[in-house]
C-alpha positions as semicolon CSV with decimal commas, in nm:
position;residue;x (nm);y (nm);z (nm)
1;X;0,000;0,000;0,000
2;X;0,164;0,332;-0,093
3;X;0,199;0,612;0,206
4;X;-0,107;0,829;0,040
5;X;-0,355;0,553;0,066
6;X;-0,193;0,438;0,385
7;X;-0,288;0,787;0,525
8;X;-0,666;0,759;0,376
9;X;-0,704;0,496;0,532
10;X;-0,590;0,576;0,885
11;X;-0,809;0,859;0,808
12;X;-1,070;0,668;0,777
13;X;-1,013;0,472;1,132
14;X;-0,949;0,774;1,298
15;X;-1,266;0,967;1,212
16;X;-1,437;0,658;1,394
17;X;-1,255;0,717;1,727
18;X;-1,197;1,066;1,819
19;X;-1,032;0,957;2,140
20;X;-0,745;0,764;1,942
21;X;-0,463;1,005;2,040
22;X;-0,539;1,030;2,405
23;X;-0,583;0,655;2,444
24;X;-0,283;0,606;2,271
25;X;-0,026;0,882;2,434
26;X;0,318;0,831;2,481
27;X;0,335;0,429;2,388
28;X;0,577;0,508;2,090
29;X;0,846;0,302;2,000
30;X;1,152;0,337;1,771
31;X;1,082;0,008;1,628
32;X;0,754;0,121;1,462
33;X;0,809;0,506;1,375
34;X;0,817;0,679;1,126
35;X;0,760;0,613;0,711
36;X;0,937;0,284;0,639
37;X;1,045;0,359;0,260
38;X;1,234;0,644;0,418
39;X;1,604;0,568;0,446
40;X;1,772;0,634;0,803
41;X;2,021;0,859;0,677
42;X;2,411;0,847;0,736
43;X;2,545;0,930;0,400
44;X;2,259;0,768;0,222
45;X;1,978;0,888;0,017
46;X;1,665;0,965;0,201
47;X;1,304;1,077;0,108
48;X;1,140;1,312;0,395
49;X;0,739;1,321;0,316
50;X;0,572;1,687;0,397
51;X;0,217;1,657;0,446
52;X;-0,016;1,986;0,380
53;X;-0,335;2,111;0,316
54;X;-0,501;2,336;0,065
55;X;-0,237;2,555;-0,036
56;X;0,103;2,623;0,106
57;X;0,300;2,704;-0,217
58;X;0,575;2,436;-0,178
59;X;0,554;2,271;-0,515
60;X;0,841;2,467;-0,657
61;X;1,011;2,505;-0,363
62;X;1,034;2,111;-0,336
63;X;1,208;2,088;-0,626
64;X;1,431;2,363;-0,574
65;X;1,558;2,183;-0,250
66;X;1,639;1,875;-0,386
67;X;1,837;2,015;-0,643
68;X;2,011;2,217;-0,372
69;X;2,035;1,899;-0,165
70;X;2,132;1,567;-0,376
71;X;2,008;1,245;-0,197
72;X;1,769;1,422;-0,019
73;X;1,407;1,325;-0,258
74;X;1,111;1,504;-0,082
75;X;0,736;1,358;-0,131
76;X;0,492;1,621;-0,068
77;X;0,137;1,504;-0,027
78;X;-0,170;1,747;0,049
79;X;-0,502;1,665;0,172
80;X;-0,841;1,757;0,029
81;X;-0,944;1,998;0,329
82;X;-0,837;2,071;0,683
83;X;-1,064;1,902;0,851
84;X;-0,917;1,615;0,671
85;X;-0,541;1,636;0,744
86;X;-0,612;1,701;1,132
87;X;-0,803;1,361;1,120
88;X;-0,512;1,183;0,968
89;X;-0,255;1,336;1,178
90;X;-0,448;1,302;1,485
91;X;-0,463;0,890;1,415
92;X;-0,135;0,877;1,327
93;X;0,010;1,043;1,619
94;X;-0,243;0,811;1,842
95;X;-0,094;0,473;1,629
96;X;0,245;0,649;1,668
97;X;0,276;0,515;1,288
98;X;0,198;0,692;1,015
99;X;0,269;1,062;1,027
100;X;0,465;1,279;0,763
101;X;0,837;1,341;0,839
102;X;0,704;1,694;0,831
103;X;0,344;1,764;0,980
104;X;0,182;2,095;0,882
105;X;-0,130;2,182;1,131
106;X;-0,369;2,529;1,154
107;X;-0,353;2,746;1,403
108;X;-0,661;2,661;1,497
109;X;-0,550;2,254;1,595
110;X;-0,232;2,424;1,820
111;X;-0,391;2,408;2,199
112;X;-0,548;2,039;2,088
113;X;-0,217;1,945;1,999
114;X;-0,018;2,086;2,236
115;X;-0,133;1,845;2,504
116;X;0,091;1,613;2,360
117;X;0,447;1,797;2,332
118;X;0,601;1,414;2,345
119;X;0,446;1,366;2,019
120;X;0,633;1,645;1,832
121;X;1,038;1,731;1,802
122;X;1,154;2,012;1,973
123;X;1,244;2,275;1,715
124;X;1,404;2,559;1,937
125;X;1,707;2,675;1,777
126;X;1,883;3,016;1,828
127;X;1,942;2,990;1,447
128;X;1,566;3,072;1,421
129;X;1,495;3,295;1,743
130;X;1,306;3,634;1,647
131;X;1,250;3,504;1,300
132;X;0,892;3,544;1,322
133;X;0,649;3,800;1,489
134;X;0,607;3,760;1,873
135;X;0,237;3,587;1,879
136;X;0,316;3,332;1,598
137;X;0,610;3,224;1,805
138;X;0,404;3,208;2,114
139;X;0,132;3,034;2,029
140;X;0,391;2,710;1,971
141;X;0,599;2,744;2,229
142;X;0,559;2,547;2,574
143;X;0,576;2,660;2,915
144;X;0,939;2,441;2,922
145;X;1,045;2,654;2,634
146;X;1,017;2,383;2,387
147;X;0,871;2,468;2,023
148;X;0,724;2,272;1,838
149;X;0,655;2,442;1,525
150;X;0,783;2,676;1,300
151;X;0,529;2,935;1,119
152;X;0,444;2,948;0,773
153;X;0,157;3,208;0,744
154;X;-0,126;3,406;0,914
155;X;-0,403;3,494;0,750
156;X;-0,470;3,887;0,756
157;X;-0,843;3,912;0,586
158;X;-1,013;4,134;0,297
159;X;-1,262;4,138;0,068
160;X;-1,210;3,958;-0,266
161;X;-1,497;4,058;-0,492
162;X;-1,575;3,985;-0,868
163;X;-1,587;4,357;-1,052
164;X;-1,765;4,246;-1,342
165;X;-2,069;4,173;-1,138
166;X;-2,037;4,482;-0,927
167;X;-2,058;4,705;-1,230
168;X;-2,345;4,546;-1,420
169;X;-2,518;4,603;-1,037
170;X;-2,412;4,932;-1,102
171;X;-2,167;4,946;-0,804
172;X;-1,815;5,121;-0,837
173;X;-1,591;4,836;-0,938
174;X;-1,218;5,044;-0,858
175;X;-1,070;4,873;-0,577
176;X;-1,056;5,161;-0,365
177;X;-1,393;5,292;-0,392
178;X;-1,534;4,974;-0,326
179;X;-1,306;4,970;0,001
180;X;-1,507;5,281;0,116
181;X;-1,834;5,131;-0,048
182;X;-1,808;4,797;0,194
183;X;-1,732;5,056;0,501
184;X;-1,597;4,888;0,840
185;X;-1,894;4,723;0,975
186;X;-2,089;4,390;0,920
187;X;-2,380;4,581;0,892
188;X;-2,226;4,847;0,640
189;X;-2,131;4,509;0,424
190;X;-2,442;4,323;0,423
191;X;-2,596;4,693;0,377
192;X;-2,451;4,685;0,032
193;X;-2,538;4,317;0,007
194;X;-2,900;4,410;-0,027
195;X;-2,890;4,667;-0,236
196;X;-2,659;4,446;-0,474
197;X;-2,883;4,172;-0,523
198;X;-3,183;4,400;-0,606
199;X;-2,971;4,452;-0,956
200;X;-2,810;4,088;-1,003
201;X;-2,921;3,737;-1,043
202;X;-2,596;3,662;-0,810
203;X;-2,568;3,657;-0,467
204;X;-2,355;3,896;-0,227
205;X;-2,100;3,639;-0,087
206;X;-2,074;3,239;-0,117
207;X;-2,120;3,103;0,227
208;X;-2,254;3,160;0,604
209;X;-1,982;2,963;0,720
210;X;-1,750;3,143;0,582
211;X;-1,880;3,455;0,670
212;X;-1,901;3,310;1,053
213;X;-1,494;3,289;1,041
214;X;-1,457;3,587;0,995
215;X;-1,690;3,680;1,283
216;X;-1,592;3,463;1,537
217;X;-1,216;3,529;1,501
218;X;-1,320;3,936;1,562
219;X;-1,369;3,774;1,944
220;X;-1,199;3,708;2,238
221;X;-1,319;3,460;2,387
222;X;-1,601;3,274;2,199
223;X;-1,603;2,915;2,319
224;X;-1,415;2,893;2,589
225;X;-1,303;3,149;2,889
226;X;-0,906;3,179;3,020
227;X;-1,021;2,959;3,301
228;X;-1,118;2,672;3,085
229;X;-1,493;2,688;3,075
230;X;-1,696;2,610;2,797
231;X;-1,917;2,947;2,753
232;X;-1,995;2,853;2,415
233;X;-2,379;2,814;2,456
234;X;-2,417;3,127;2,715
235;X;-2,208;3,343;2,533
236;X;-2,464;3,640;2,442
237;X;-2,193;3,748;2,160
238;X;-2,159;3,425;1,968
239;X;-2,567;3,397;1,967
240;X;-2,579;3,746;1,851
241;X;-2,356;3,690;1,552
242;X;-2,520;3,374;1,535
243;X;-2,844;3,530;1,453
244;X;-2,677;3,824;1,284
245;X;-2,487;3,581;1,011
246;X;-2,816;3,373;0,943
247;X;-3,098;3,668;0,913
248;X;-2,859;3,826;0,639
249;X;-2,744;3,456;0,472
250;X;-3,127;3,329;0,500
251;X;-3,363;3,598;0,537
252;X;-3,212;3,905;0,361
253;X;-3,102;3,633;0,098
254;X;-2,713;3,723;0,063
255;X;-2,573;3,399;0,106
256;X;-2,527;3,143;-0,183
257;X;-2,602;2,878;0,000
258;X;-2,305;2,727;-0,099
259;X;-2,095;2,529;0,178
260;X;-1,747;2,600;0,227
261;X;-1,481;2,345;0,074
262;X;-1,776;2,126;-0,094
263;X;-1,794;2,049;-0,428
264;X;-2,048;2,248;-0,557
265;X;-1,845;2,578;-0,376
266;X;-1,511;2,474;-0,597
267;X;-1,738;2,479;-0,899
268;X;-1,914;2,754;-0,830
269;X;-1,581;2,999;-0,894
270;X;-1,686;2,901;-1,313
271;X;-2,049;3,073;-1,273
272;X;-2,148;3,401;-1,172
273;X;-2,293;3,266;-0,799
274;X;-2,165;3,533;-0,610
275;X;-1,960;3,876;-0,616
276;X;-1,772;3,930;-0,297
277;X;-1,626;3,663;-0,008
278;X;-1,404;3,695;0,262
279;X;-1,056;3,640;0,187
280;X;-0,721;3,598;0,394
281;X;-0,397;3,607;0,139
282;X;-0,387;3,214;0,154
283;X;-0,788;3,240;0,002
284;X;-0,612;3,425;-0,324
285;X;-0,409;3,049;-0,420
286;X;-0,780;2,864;-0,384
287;X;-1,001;3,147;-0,597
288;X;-0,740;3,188;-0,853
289;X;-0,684;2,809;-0,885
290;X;-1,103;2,734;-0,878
291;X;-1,166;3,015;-1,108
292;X;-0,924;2,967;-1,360
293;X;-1,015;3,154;-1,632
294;X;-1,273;3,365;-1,461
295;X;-1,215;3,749;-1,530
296;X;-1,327;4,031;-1,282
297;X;-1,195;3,909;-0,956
298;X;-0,993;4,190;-0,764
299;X;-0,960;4,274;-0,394
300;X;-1,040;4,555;-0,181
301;X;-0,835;4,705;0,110
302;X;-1,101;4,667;0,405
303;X;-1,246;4,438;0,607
304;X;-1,622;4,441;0,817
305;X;-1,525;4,502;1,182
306;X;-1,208;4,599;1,113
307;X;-0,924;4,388;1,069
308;X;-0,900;3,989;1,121
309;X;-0,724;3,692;1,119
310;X;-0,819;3,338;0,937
311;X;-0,556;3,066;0,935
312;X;-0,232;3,085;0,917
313;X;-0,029;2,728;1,007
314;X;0,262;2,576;1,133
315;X;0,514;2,284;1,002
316;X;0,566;2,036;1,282
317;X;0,801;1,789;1,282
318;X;0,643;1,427;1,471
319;X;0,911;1,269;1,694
320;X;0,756;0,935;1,550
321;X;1,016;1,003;1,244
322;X;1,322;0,818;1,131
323;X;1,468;1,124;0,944
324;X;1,442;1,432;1,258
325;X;1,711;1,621;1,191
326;X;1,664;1,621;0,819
327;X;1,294;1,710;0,821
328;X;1,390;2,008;1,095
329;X;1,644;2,134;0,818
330;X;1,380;2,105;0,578
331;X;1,095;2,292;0,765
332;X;1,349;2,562;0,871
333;X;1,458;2,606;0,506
334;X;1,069;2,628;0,392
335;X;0,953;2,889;0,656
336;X;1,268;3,117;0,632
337;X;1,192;3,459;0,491
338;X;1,333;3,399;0,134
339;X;1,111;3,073;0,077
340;X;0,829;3,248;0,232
341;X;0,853;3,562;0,017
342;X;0,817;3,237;-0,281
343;X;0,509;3,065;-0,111
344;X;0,327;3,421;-0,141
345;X;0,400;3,477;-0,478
346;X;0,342;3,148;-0,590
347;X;-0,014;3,166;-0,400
348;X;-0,067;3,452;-0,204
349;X;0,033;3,256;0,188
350;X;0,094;3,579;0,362
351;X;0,437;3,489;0,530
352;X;0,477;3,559;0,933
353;X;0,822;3,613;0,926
354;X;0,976;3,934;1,063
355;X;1,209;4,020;0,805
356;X;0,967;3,903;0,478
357;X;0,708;4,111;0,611
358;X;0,900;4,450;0,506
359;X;1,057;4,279;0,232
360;X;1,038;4,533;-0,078
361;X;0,940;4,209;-0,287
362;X;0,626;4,169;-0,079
363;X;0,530;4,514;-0,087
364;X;0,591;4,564;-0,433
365;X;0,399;4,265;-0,521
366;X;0,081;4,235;-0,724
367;X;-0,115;3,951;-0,837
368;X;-0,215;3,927;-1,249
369;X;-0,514;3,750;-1,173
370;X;-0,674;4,026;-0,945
371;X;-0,650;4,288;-1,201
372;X;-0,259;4,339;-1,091
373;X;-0,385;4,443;-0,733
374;X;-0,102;4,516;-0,524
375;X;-0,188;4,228;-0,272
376;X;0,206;4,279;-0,088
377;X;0,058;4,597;0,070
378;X;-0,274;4,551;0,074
379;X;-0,213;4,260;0,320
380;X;0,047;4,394;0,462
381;X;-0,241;4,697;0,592
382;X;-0,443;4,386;0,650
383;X;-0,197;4,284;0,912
384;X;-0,126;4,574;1,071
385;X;-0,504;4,600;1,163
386;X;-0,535;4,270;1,308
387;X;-0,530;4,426;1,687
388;X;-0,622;4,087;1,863
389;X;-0,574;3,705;1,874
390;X;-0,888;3,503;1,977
391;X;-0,844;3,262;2,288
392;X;-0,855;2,903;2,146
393;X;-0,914;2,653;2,389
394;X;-0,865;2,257;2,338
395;X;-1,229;2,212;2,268
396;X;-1,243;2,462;2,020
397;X;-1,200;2,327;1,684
398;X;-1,446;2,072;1,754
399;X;-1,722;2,355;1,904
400;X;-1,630;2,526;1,589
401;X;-1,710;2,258;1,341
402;X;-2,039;2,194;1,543
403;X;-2,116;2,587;1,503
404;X;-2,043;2,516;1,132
405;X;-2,285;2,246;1,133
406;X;-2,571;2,461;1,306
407;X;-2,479;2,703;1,003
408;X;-2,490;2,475;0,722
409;X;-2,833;2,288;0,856
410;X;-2,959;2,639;0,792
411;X;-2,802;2,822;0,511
412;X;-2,693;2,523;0,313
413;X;-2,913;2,208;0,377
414;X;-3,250;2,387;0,492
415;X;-3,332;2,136;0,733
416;X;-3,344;2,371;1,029
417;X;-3,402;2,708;1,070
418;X;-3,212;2,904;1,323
419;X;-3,354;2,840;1,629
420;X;-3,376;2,465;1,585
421;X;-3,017;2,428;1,474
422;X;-2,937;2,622;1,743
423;X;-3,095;2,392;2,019
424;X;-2,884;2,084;1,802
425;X;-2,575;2,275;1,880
426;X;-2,621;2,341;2,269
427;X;-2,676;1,995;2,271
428;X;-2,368;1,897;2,115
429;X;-2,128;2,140;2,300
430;X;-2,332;1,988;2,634
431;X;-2,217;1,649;2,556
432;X;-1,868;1,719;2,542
433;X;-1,884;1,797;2,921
């Protein structure tokens, strides 16, 4: 069985036993880590594996390593979605068999995963101090001092929009009148929303899910409190954007119904579905890539409620592997600034290093396929408006994909409306105790 449908298939397993990596903590053993095609090193060739998700930008870089590093072949295999590639590397860190010789996980797995530091290589290195900004570092970093992750993105957001369907609206379609046209609120944006679709067959923005990221991440503490509670359900500010997200996706009709990641979203980019979503710089790699072909799209130098963070992601490196000190070399070399500055133009990952983020070849940077918008600064501005990083707790990505659920049983499916979906989702967050 080849390593990618070895890794389906753990995926599989482990979607069946969400407690496989807690039951299975700490019982590794040398004698079954690791990828067992991979050499052990020592003067001889080796293959390292990098496993990712959606898209990081590595495919040149890949080959550009192993010609700067003979013996050295390097596999890179990406999941479908997310969701998909947390499953996988959760079951292979529970089987201690399995994993990638390089790991990549969101920022939104780190406080699930970092109840397991045994599981992952220490990657501290004074080669590598200060080369990213402070609360990238942080977030990966144990109380002991150990990291155990080196940053490749974050995710500063803006509004992607398709100009074509703005001006046969009969909206300005110049990127920096519809910046002021979209304002600074939610309200201002899905104020514009209604007056769009009074002119167009298409709807304002794609999905209620994906407008819900970009809410929740504008709060501090959504699902859980420093302490450790779960405030999910009692929260007064997640059911108000809760409400807020469906009465505009639903009722005021802006949504098109369209969930996130599905098939019928990636094919949508090819029709004229929608005219504006949510975008962080790693969003510009997946709408260029679905909508090949596609004229019109640009983006716009704003965001609703100010600025915000989606995403962003780390490379890990699991202890279960033969090849450590290899795959650390290798995930240093791929998140230092020049390789970064690469990733971004090759599809728009906004890089989190220090020194890349004043780099004249960001900043300077535009993207052909948004009508040559100068995406360097206009995510660079993006960044410098993000004034806050949501608390994450350990329970949040799954109260998150339950929230997601509630959302898509209403804007997607139809089988609840809000209220009822709601009551499905206090019941879920209640079971996790």
């Amino acid at each position: 069985m080849n390593r990618k449908t070895t890794r389906y298939h753990l995926l599989a397993v482990g979607a069946a036993s969400s407690l496989v990596l807690g039951a299975c903590g700490g019982s590794g053993s040398d004698a079954d880590a690791g990828d067992g095609d991979s050499a052990s090193g020592g003067g001889k060739d080796i293959t390292l594996t990098v496993a990712t998700f959606n898209e990081f930008g590595y495919e040149e870089l890949v080959k550009e390593y192993m010609d700067l590093n003979p013996g050295i072949k390097v596999e890179h295999v990406k999941a479908d979605t997310a969701d998909n590639a947390r499953a996988a590397l959760r079951n292979s860190l529970g089987a201690n068999s399995g994993a990638a010789d390089i790991e990549a996980i969101e920022v939104d797995w780190v406080t699930e995963f970092k109840q397991y530091p045994d599981k992952f290589a220490d990657l501290s290195d004074p080669e590598v101090e200060g080369r990213w900004i402070d609360w990238k570092t942080e977030a990966v970093t144990l109380e002991d001092g150990k990291l155990i992750g080196y940053g490749t993105d974050i995710g500063p957001e803006a509004v992607c929009y398709r100009a074509d369907l703005f001006e046969a609206a009969g909206l300005p379609t110049d990127r920096e009148e519809v910046a002021e046209l979209l304002g600074d609120t939610w309200e201002d944006y899905f104020a514009v929303g209604r007056e769009f679709i009074k002119n167009s067959d298409a709807a304002w923005y794609d999905s209620a899910g994906a407008l819900w990221q970009g809410m929740i991440n504008q709060v501090d503490y959504a699902y859980e409190d420093a302490d450790g509670n779960v405030v999910a359900t009692t929260n007064p500010e997640v059911r108000s954007l809760y409400d807020q997200v469906l009465k505009a996706s639903v009722d005021d009709e802006l949504s098109a119904g369209l969930g996130q990641w599905s098939a019928d979203w990636t094919s949508s980019f090819q029709e004229d579905e929608f005219a504006t979503m949510l975008c962080p710089g790693w969003m510009l790699g997946v709408i260029s890539g679905n909508a090949e072909g596609v004229e019109g799209w640009d983006v716009a130098n704003t965001f609703p409620g100010g600025g915000g963070n989606w995403g962003g992601s780390y490379l890990t490196v699991p202890a279960q592997g033969k090849n450590i000190e290899e795959a650390t070399k290798l995930a240093a070399w791929l998140t230092a600034p020049e390789q970064q500055i690469k990733a971004f133009e090759a599809k728009g990952t906004f890089p989190s290093q220090v020194e890349a983020l004043s780099s004249e070849t960001l900043l300077t940077s535009t993207n052909p396929f948004f009508n040559d918008a100068p995406t360097g600064q206009i995510f660079a501005d993006r960044a410098e408006a993000v004034t806050m990083q949501p608390h994450k707790g350990p329970k949040y990505f799954e109260i998150n994909s339950a929230m997601n659920d509630a959302i898509t049983r209403v804007d997607v499916d139809g089988t609840d409306d809000a209220d009822s979906s709601w009551a499905k989702f206090v019941e879920f967050v209640e079971s996790l105790g």
